[in-house]
């Protein structure tokens, strides 16, 4: 109580129940109440509950998707995955065109992006590990990952589409501009950062005595990269590519804006198509009828399961490598 | 290779290095192209009116994005309020109880959650919130975005707290501090910079998300502060206006994407600098 008197009157404030609160007693009150609020069992229980909540959330997502897509599972059965017609009017829902669209765009994007992400990984992991150039490139890549997907789509719509259209006129294809090729290019740019950053990490993990041994035997740096680094970091680089495939499969907005929205199996690289994600984005709000809606949700379920498997395999490879080194 | 002379080997070495450098810079080129393109078209549109007015109807020039800015802010606040406490607590659990089965499974769940395509999250929020409430709303959009933030925050918390030396915790416990106050007043503050960085990165991630909002927040051309009503957000607005056939709307979309890009990249850079500056060294 001694300290309370030393506080100037202007700093104290009377509470309704007559207790005077000063700075010091405020602090004391706070300490007292924090002790009350956080008994150890309660605190541990809160922590456990939060962790359980995360697991429940994931399980809930899976169960809800399964439950909500049940009408479609029942009505279409396995034909859903092999049917080639998607016609809401006649109630015919075959998802094959979208599965094909997704696979085509993703793998094409993967091939294009690997041409750039592997050099970046070698650039940052071996040639320029430190210094200004390195941090410049690294920042560039990080910012590339930070750009929202809708902006990629917007840019693609006004920058890439005219280029592709000109190309199509050159080769004599119908000049849509939008289509598989445009979508793959956008996707390729978007997923470069993911495979590049993991590839860099894995290349940087290659033990330096191995590299030095190769160099001391007279290998040039190129031979060292080819014969020592790449074989050593192979599975890590593969995991990076796998994880970026996971991103590419689920990417929605940029693809939706440039793929052209045609519900057919694409006949050429220039043809407009639809991916699993873009069909949901396009038709979900206008889906009328239980089976229509359930079919779209079933596509989402498929997307969920496929990306989950790819991510888990990729993460498994990475975690095993990190432990080994 | 065996027969290649030393000159050929040196030449291929130089060539390889050249190719690596050229391809690396080619890969960053799109970033500059995008920044340049958006800035070129966007800056001309932006003035005070653009930030404070509502979008104009088709055919009229001018108009602004005030409703989208408010909507984005609203969505970010809802998502943060829902996901930050849960994420931090789950992160603490995973880092504190490294060996339990629950810790293993929730870590796994977080990794899977992080990989879920954003459009699937949108559908989940639609099924869980929009259908029971009977209308599109900012609240449902906030829930969708919270699900996207959660894994980032849990991972950031977990990874930061793992780096904090056990001696710090042991010292606090040895001085008689209770377990909750050790965690909340010693361990958590020591890792605060990493956690805050994680939260900022999570916000940067969701600020540009469109897909989960398509059938949750839905978009709304008018101003609203009601979280049970549909709201507009910056990325949603960019999408709607960019895909419309009207040039006036395109210029609104350029402006909106410029504002969005600056906001998101600023958050990213801020988080990166923050890591360097506040990082506690042990």
mmCIF file with all atom_site columns, C-alpha atoms in Angstrom, chain A residues 23-159:
data_model
loop_
_atom_site.group_PDB
_atom_site.id
_atom_site.type_symbol
_atom_site.label_atom_id
_atom_site.label_alt_id
_atom_site.label_comp_id
_atom_site.label_asym_id
_atom_site.label_entity_id
_atom_site.label_seq_id
_atom_site.pdbx_PDB_ins_code
_atom_site.Cartn_x
_atom_site.Cartn_y
_atom_site.Cartn_z
_atom_site.occupancy
_atom_site.B_iso_or_equiv
_atom_site.pdbx_formal_charge
_atom_site.auth_seq_id
_atom_site.auth_comp_id
_atom_site.auth_asym_id
_atom_site.auth_atom_id
_atom_site.pdbx_PDB_model_num
ATOM 1   C CA . UNK A 1 23  ? -0.454  2.290   -12.148 1.00 0.00 ? 23  UNK A CA 1
ATOM 2   C CA . UNK A 1 24  ? 1.139   -0.126  -9.756  1.00 0.00 ? 24  UNK A CA 1
ATOM 3   C CA . UNK A 1 25  ? -2.025  -1.732  -8.591  1.00 0.00 ? 25  UNK A CA 1
ATOM 4   C CA . UNK A 1 26  ? -3.094  -2.062  -12.189 1.00 0.00 ? 26  UNK A CA 1
ATOM 5   C CA . UNK A 1 27  ? -0.041  -4.132  -12.819 1.00 0.00 ? 27  UNK A CA 1
ATOM 6   C CA . UNK A 1 28  ? -0.668  -6.117  -9.664  1.00 0.00 ? 28  UNK A CA 1
ATOM 7   C CA . UNK A 1 29  ? -4.260  -6.748  -10.708 1.00 0.00 ? 29  UNK A CA 1
ATOM 8   C CA . UNK A 1 30  ? -3.107  -7.869  -14.120 1.00 0.00 ? 30  UNK A CA 1
ATOM 9   C CA . UNK A 1 31  ? -0.655  -10.314 -12.595 1.00 0.00 ? 31  UNK A CA 1
ATOM 10  C CA . UNK A 1 32  ? -3.300  -11.622 -10.202 1.00 0.00 ? 32  UNK A CA 1
ATOM 11  C CA . UNK A 1 33  ? -5.877  -12.135 -12.924 1.00 0.00 ? 33  UNK A CA 1
ATOM 12  C CA . UNK A 1 34  ? -3.413  -13.688 -15.316 1.00 0.00 ? 34  UNK A CA 1
ATOM 13  C CA . UNK A 1 35  ? -2.647  -16.232 -12.619 1.00 0.00 ? 35  UNK A CA 1
ATOM 14  C CA . UNK A 1 36  ? -6.332  -16.921 -12.211 1.00 0.00 ? 36  UNK A CA 1
ATOM 15  C CA . UNK A 1 37  ? -7.001  -17.221 -15.903 1.00 0.00 ? 37  UNK A CA 1
ATOM 16  C CA . UNK A 1 38  ? -4.163  -19.558 -16.685 1.00 0.00 ? 38  UNK A CA 1
ATOM 17  C CA . UNK A 1 39  ? -4.087  -22.513 -14.426 1.00 0.00 ? 39  UNK A CA 1
ATOM 18  C CA . UNK A 1 40  ? -1.738  -25.033 -15.906 1.00 0.00 ? 40  UNK A CA 1
ATOM 19  C CA . UNK A 1 41  ? -4.296  -27.739 -16.807 1.00 0.00 ? 41  UNK A CA 1
ATOM 20  C CA . UNK A 1 42  ? -6.533  -25.197 -18.486 1.00 0.00 ? 42  UNK A CA 1
ATOM 21  C CA . UNK A 1 43  ? -3.633  -23.848 -20.488 1.00 0.00 ? 43  UNK A CA 1
ATOM 22  C CA . UNK A 1 44  ? -2.512  -27.285 -21.598 1.00 0.00 ? 44  UNK A CA 1
ATOM 23  C CA . UNK A 1 45  ? -6.089  -28.133 -22.483 1.00 0.00 ? 45  UNK A CA 1
ATOM 24  C CA . UNK A 1 46  ? -6.364  -24.998 -24.637 1.00 0.00 ? 46  UNK A CA 1
ATOM 25  C CA . UNK A 1 47  ? -3.213  -25.928 -26.492 1.00 0.00 ? 47  UNK A CA 1
ATOM 26  C CA . UNK A 1 48  ? -4.399  -29.481 -27.063 1.00 0.00 ? 48  UNK A CA 1
ATOM 27  C CA . UNK A 1 49  ? -7.803  -28.296 -28.205 1.00 0.00 ? 49  UNK A CA 1
ATOM 28  C CA . UNK A 1 50  ? -6.226  -25.973 -30.774 1.00 0.00 ? 50  UNK A CA 1
ATOM 29  C CA . UNK A 1 51  ? -4.150  -28.812 -32.152 1.00 0.00 ? 51  UNK A CA 1
ATOM 30  C CA . UNK A 1 52  ? -7.225  -31.053 -32.255 1.00 0.00 ? 52  UNK A CA 1
ATOM 31  C CA . UNK A 1 53  ? -9.145  -28.269 -34.008 1.00 0.00 ? 53  UNK A CA 1
ATOM 32  C CA . UNK A 1 54  ? -6.652  -28.261 -36.867 1.00 0.00 ? 54  UNK A CA 1
ATOM 33  C CA . UNK A 1 55  ? -7.037  -32.012 -37.378 1.00 0.00 ? 55  UNK A CA 1
ATOM 34  C CA . UNK A 1 56  ? -10.823 -31.760 -37.079 1.00 0.00 ? 56  UNK A CA 1
ATOM 35  C CA . UNK A 1 57  ? -10.821 -28.939 -39.633 1.00 0.00 ? 57  UNK A CA 1
ATOM 36  C CA . UNK A 1 58  ? -9.060  -31.091 -42.193 1.00 0.00 ? 58  UNK A CA 1
ATOM 37  C CA . UNK A 1 59  ? -11.268 -34.091 -41.487 1.00 0.00 ? 59  UNK A CA 1
ATOM 38  C CA . UNK A 1 60  ? -14.307 -31.816 -41.682 1.00 0.00 ? 60  UNK A CA 1
ATOM 39  C CA . UNK A 1 61  ? -13.252 -30.485 -45.062 1.00 0.00 ? 61  UNK A CA 1
ATOM 40  C CA . UNK A 1 62  ? -12.841 -33.977 -46.443 1.00 0.00 ? 62  UNK A CA 1
ATOM 41  C CA . UNK A 1 63  ? -16.126 -35.258 -45.002 1.00 0.00 ? 63  UNK A CA 1
ATOM 42  C CA . UNK A 1 64  ? -18.084 -32.211 -46.158 1.00 0.00 ? 64  UNK A CA 1
ATOM 43  C CA . UNK A 1 65  ? -16.772 -32.561 -49.683 1.00 0.00 ? 65  UNK A CA 1
ATOM 44  C CA . UNK A 1 66  ? -17.625 -36.236 -49.680 1.00 0.00 ? 66  UNK A CA 1
ATOM 45  C CA . UNK A 1 67  ? -21.069 -35.630 -48.228 1.00 0.00 ? 67  UNK A CA 1
ATOM 46  C CA . UNK A 1 68  ? -21.907 -32.728 -50.545 1.00 0.00 ? 68  UNK A CA 1
ATOM 47  C CA . UNK A 1 69  ? -20.792 -34.599 -53.646 1.00 0.00 ? 69  UNK A CA 1
ATOM 48  C CA . UNK A 1 70  ? -22.737 -37.713 -52.696 1.00 0.00 ? 70  UNK A CA 1
ATOM 49  C CA . UNK A 1 71  ? -25.725 -37.038 -55.034 1.00 0.00 ? 71  UNK A CA 1
ATOM 50  C CA . UNK A 1 72  ? -23.346 -36.879 -57.986 1.00 0.00 ? 72  UNK A CA 1
ATOM 51  C CA . UNK A 1 73  ? -21.446 -39.968 -56.877 1.00 0.00 ? 73  UNK A CA 1
ATOM 52  C CA . UNK A 1 74  ? -24.744 -41.776 -56.689 1.00 0.00 ? 74  UNK A CA 1
ATOM 53  C CA . UNK A 1 75  ? -26.161 -40.523 -59.976 1.00 0.00 ? 75  UNK A CA 1
ATOM 54  C CA . UNK A 1 76  ? -23.090 -40.733 -62.164 1.00 0.00 ? 76  UNK A CA 1
ATOM 55  C CA . UNK A 1 77  ? -20.924 -43.320 -60.468 1.00 0.00 ? 77  UNK A CA 1
ATOM 56  C CA . UNK A 1 78  ? -17.734 -44.108 -62.298 1.00 0.00 ? 78  UNK A CA 1
ATOM 57  C CA . UNK A 1 79  ? -19.025 -42.556 -65.532 1.00 0.00 ? 79  UNK A CA 1
ATOM 58  C CA . UNK A 1 80  ? -18.187 -39.244 -63.911 1.00 0.00 ? 80  UNK A CA 1
ATOM 59  C CA . UNK A 1 81  ? -14.488 -39.822 -64.471 1.00 0.00 ? 81  UNK A CA 1
ATOM 60  C CA . UNK A 1 82  ? -14.646 -41.203 -68.015 1.00 0.00 ? 82  UNK A CA 1
ATOM 61  C CA . UNK A 1 83  ? -17.612 -39.305 -69.450 1.00 0.00 ? 83  UNK A CA 1
ATOM 62  C CA . UNK A 1 84  ? -16.658 -36.746 -72.070 1.00 0.00 ? 84  UNK A CA 1
ATOM 63  C CA . UNK A 1 85  ? -19.856 -34.692 -72.159 1.00 0.00 ? 85  UNK A CA 1
ATOM 64  C CA . UNK A 1 86  ? -20.548 -31.998 -69.619 1.00 0.00 ? 86  UNK A CA 1
ATOM 65  C CA . UNK A 1 87  ? -24.067 -30.860 -70.310 1.00 0.00 ? 87  UNK A CA 1
ATOM 66  C CA . UNK A 1 88  ? -26.027 -29.422 -67.381 1.00 0.00 ? 88  UNK A CA 1
ATOM 67  C CA . UNK A 1 89  ? -29.163 -29.164 -69.523 1.00 0.00 ? 89  UNK A CA 1
ATOM 68  C CA . UNK A 1 90  ? -29.492 -32.891 -70.122 1.00 0.00 ? 90  UNK A CA 1
ATOM 69  C CA . UNK A 1 91  ? -27.980 -33.726 -66.739 1.00 0.00 ? 91  UNK A CA 1
ATOM 70  C CA . UNK A 1 92  ? -24.931 -35.415 -68.222 1.00 0.00 ? 92  UNK A CA 1
ATOM 71  C CA . UNK A 1 93  ? -21.830 -34.791 -66.138 1.00 0.00 ? 93  UNK A CA 1
ATOM 72  C CA . UNK A 1 94  ? -18.562 -36.248 -67.359 1.00 0.00 ? 94  UNK A CA 1
ATOM 73  C CA . UNK A 1 95  ? -15.463 -34.651 -65.899 1.00 0.00 ? 95  UNK A CA 1
ATOM 74  C CA . UNK A 1 96  ? -12.915 -36.067 -68.324 1.00 0.00 ? 96  UNK A CA 1
ATOM 75  C CA . UNK A 1 97  ? -12.517 -32.850 -70.391 1.00 0.00 ? 97  UNK A CA 1
ATOM 76  C CA . UNK A 1 98  ? -11.536 -30.943 -67.258 1.00 0.00 ? 98  UNK A CA 1
ATOM 77  C CA . UNK A 1 99  ? -9.231  -33.656 -65.982 1.00 0.00 ? 99  UNK A CA 1
ATOM 78  C CA . UNK A 1 100 ? -7.527  -33.634 -69.371 1.00 0.00 ? 100 UNK A CA 1
ATOM 79  C CA . UNK A 1 101 ? -7.398  -29.841 -69.385 1.00 0.00 ? 101 UNK A CA 1
ATOM 80  C CA . UNK A 1 102 ? -5.834  -29.771 -65.943 1.00 0.00 ? 102 UNK A CA 1
ATOM 81  C CA . UNK A 1 103 ? -3.290  -32.463 -66.760 1.00 0.00 ? 103 UNK A CA 1
ATOM 82  C CA . UNK A 1 104 ? -2.311  -30.854 -70.064 1.00 0.00 ? 104 UNK A CA 1
ATOM 83  C CA . UNK A 1 105 ? -1.867  -27.328 -68.699 1.00 0.00 ? 105 UNK A CA 1
ATOM 84  C CA . UNK A 1 106 ? -0.069  -28.502 -65.578 1.00 0.00 ? 106 UNK A CA 1
ATOM 85  C CA . UNK A 1 107 ? 2.421   -30.778 -67.305 1.00 0.00 ? 107 UNK A CA 1
ATOM 86  C CA . UNK A 1 108 ? 3.131   -28.289 -70.047 1.00 0.00 ? 108 UNK A CA 1
ATOM 87  C CA . UNK A 1 109 ? 3.656   -25.625 -67.396 1.00 0.00 ? 109 UNK A CA 1
ATOM 88  C CA . UNK A 1 110 ? 5.911   -27.988 -65.486 1.00 0.00 ? 110 UNK A CA 1
ATOM 89  C CA . UNK A 1 111 ? 8.091   -28.610 -68.535 1.00 0.00 ? 111 UNK A CA 1
ATOM 90  C CA . UNK A 1 112 ? 8.374   -24.902 -69.327 1.00 0.00 ? 112 UNK A CA 1
ATOM 91  C CA . UNK A 1 113 ? 9.050   -23.879 -65.754 1.00 0.00 ? 113 UNK A CA 1
ATOM 92  C CA . UNK A 1 114 ? 11.713  -26.538 -65.186 1.00 0.00 ? 114 UNK A CA 1
ATOM 93  C CA . UNK A 1 115 ? 13.762  -24.969 -67.986 1.00 0.00 ? 115 UNK A CA 1
ATOM 94  C CA . UNK A 1 116 ? 13.997  -21.866 -65.863 1.00 0.00 ? 116 UNK A CA 1
ATOM 95  C CA . UNK A 1 117 ? 13.729  -23.066 -62.297 1.00 0.00 ? 117 UNK A CA 1
ATOM 96  C CA . UNK A 1 118 ? 16.606  -25.544 -62.567 1.00 0.00 ? 118 UNK A CA 1
ATOM 97  C CA . UNK A 1 119 ? 19.058  -22.903 -63.834 1.00 0.00 ? 119 UNK A CA 1
ATOM 98  C CA . UNK A 1 120 ? 17.906  -20.580 -61.052 1.00 0.00 ? 120 UNK A CA 1
ATOM 99  C CA . UNK A 1 121 ? 18.453  -23.307 -58.490 1.00 0.00 ? 121 UNK A CA 1
ATOM 100 C CA . UNK A 1 122 ? 21.981  -23.903 -59.810 1.00 0.00 ? 122 UNK A CA 1
ATOM 101 C CA . UNK A 1 123 ? 22.599  -20.174 -60.087 1.00 0.00 ? 123 UNK A CA 1
ATOM 102 C CA . UNK A 1 124 ? 21.628  -19.517 -56.467 1.00 0.00 ? 124 UNK A CA 1
ATOM 103 C CA . UNK A 1 125 ? 22.797  -22.810 -55.014 1.00 0.00 ? 125 UNK A CA 1
ATOM 104 C CA . UNK A 1 126 ? 26.199  -23.045 -56.672 1.00 0.00 ? 126 UNK A CA 1
ATOM 105 C CA . UNK A 1 127 ? 27.393  -20.102 -58.732 1.00 0.00 ? 127 UNK A CA 1
ATOM 106 C CA . UNK A 1 128 ? 26.166  -17.124 -56.753 1.00 0.00 ? 128 UNK A CA 1
ATOM 107 C CA . UNK A 1 129 ? 25.433  -18.238 -53.231 1.00 0.00 ? 129 UNK A CA 1
ATOM 108 C CA . UNK A 1 130 ? 26.093  -14.895 -51.579 1.00 0.00 ? 130 UNK A CA 1
ATOM 109 C CA . UNK A 1 131 ? 26.342  -11.320 -52.640 1.00 0.00 ? 131 UNK A CA 1
ATOM 110 C CA . UNK A 1 132 ? 24.370  -8.632  -54.363 1.00 0.00 ? 132 UNK A CA 1
ATOM 111 C CA . UNK A 1 133 ? 23.490  -10.546 -57.536 1.00 0.00 ? 133 UNK A CA 1
ATOM 112 C CA . UNK A 1 134 ? 22.294  -13.488 -55.520 1.00 0.00 ? 134 UNK A CA 1
ATOM 113 C CA . UNK A 1 135 ? 20.044  -11.440 -53.247 1.00 0.00 ? 135 UNK A CA 1
ATOM 114 C CA . UNK A 1 136 ? 18.708  -9.541  -56.235 1.00 0.00 ? 136 UNK A CA 1
ATOM 115 C CA . UNK A 1 137 ? 17.653  -12.737 -57.986 1.00 0.00 ? 137 UNK A CA 1
ATOM 116 C CA . UNK A 1 138 ? 16.361  -14.216 -54.757 1.00 0.00 ? 138 UNK A CA 1
ATOM 117 C CA . UNK A 1 139 ? 14.227  -11.160 -54.035 1.00 0.00 ? 139 UNK A CA 1
ATOM 118 C CA . UNK A 1 140 ? 12.934  -11.216 -57.588 1.00 0.00 ? 140 UNK A CA 1
ATOM 119 C CA . UNK A 1 141 ? 11.857  -14.818 -57.229 1.00 0.00 ? 141 UNK A CA 1
ATOM 120 C CA . UNK A 1 142 ? 10.236  -14.175 -53.859 1.00 0.00 ? 142 UNK A CA 1
ATOM 121 C CA . UNK A 1 143 ? 8.272   -11.256 -55.248 1.00 0.00 ? 143 UNK A CA 1
ATOM 122 C CA . UNK A 1 144 ? 7.224   -13.407 -58.190 1.00 0.00 ? 144 UNK A CA 1
ATOM 123 C CA . UNK A 1 145 ? 5.720   -15.793 -55.653 1.00 0.00 ? 145 UNK A CA 1
ATOM 124 C CA . UNK A 1 146 ? 3.982   -12.904 -53.908 1.00 0.00 ? 146 UNK A CA 1
ATOM 125 C CA . UNK A 1 147 ? 2.094   -11.529 -56.901 1.00 0.00 ? 147 UNK A CA 1
ATOM 126 C CA . UNK A 1 148 ? -1.613  -12.400 -56.562 1.00 0.00 ? 148 UNK A CA 1
ATOM 127 C CA . UNK A 1 149 ? -2.903  -14.905 -59.060 1.00 0.00 ? 149 UNK A CA 1
ATOM 128 C CA . UNK A 1 150 ? -5.644  -12.610 -60.329 1.00 0.00 ? 150 UNK A CA 1
ATOM 129 C CA . UNK A 1 151 ? -2.990  -10.103 -61.383 1.00 0.00 ? 151 UNK A CA 1
ATOM 130 C CA . UNK A 1 152 ? -1.159  -12.801 -63.315 1.00 0.00 ? 152 UNK A CA 1
ATOM 131 C CA . UNK A 1 153 ? -4.434  -13.508 -65.069 1.00 0.00 ? 153 UNK A CA 1
ATOM 132 C CA . UNK A 1 154 ? -5.084  -9.859  -65.818 1.00 0.00 ? 154 UNK A CA 1
ATOM 133 C CA . UNK A 1 155 ? -1.577  -9.392  -67.165 1.00 0.00 ? 155 UNK A CA 1
ATOM 134 C CA . UNK A 1 156 ? -1.876  -12.557 -69.212 1.00 0.00 ? 156 UNK A CA 1
ATOM 135 C CA . UNK A 1 157 ? -5.167  -11.408 -70.655 1.00 0.00 ? 157 UNK A CA 1
ATOM 136 C CA . UNK A 1 158 ? -3.721  -8.145  -71.929 1.00 0.00 ? 158 UNK A CA 1
ATOM 137 C CA . UNK A 1 159 ? -0.083  -9.044  -72.589 1.00 0.00 ? 159 UNK A CA 1
#
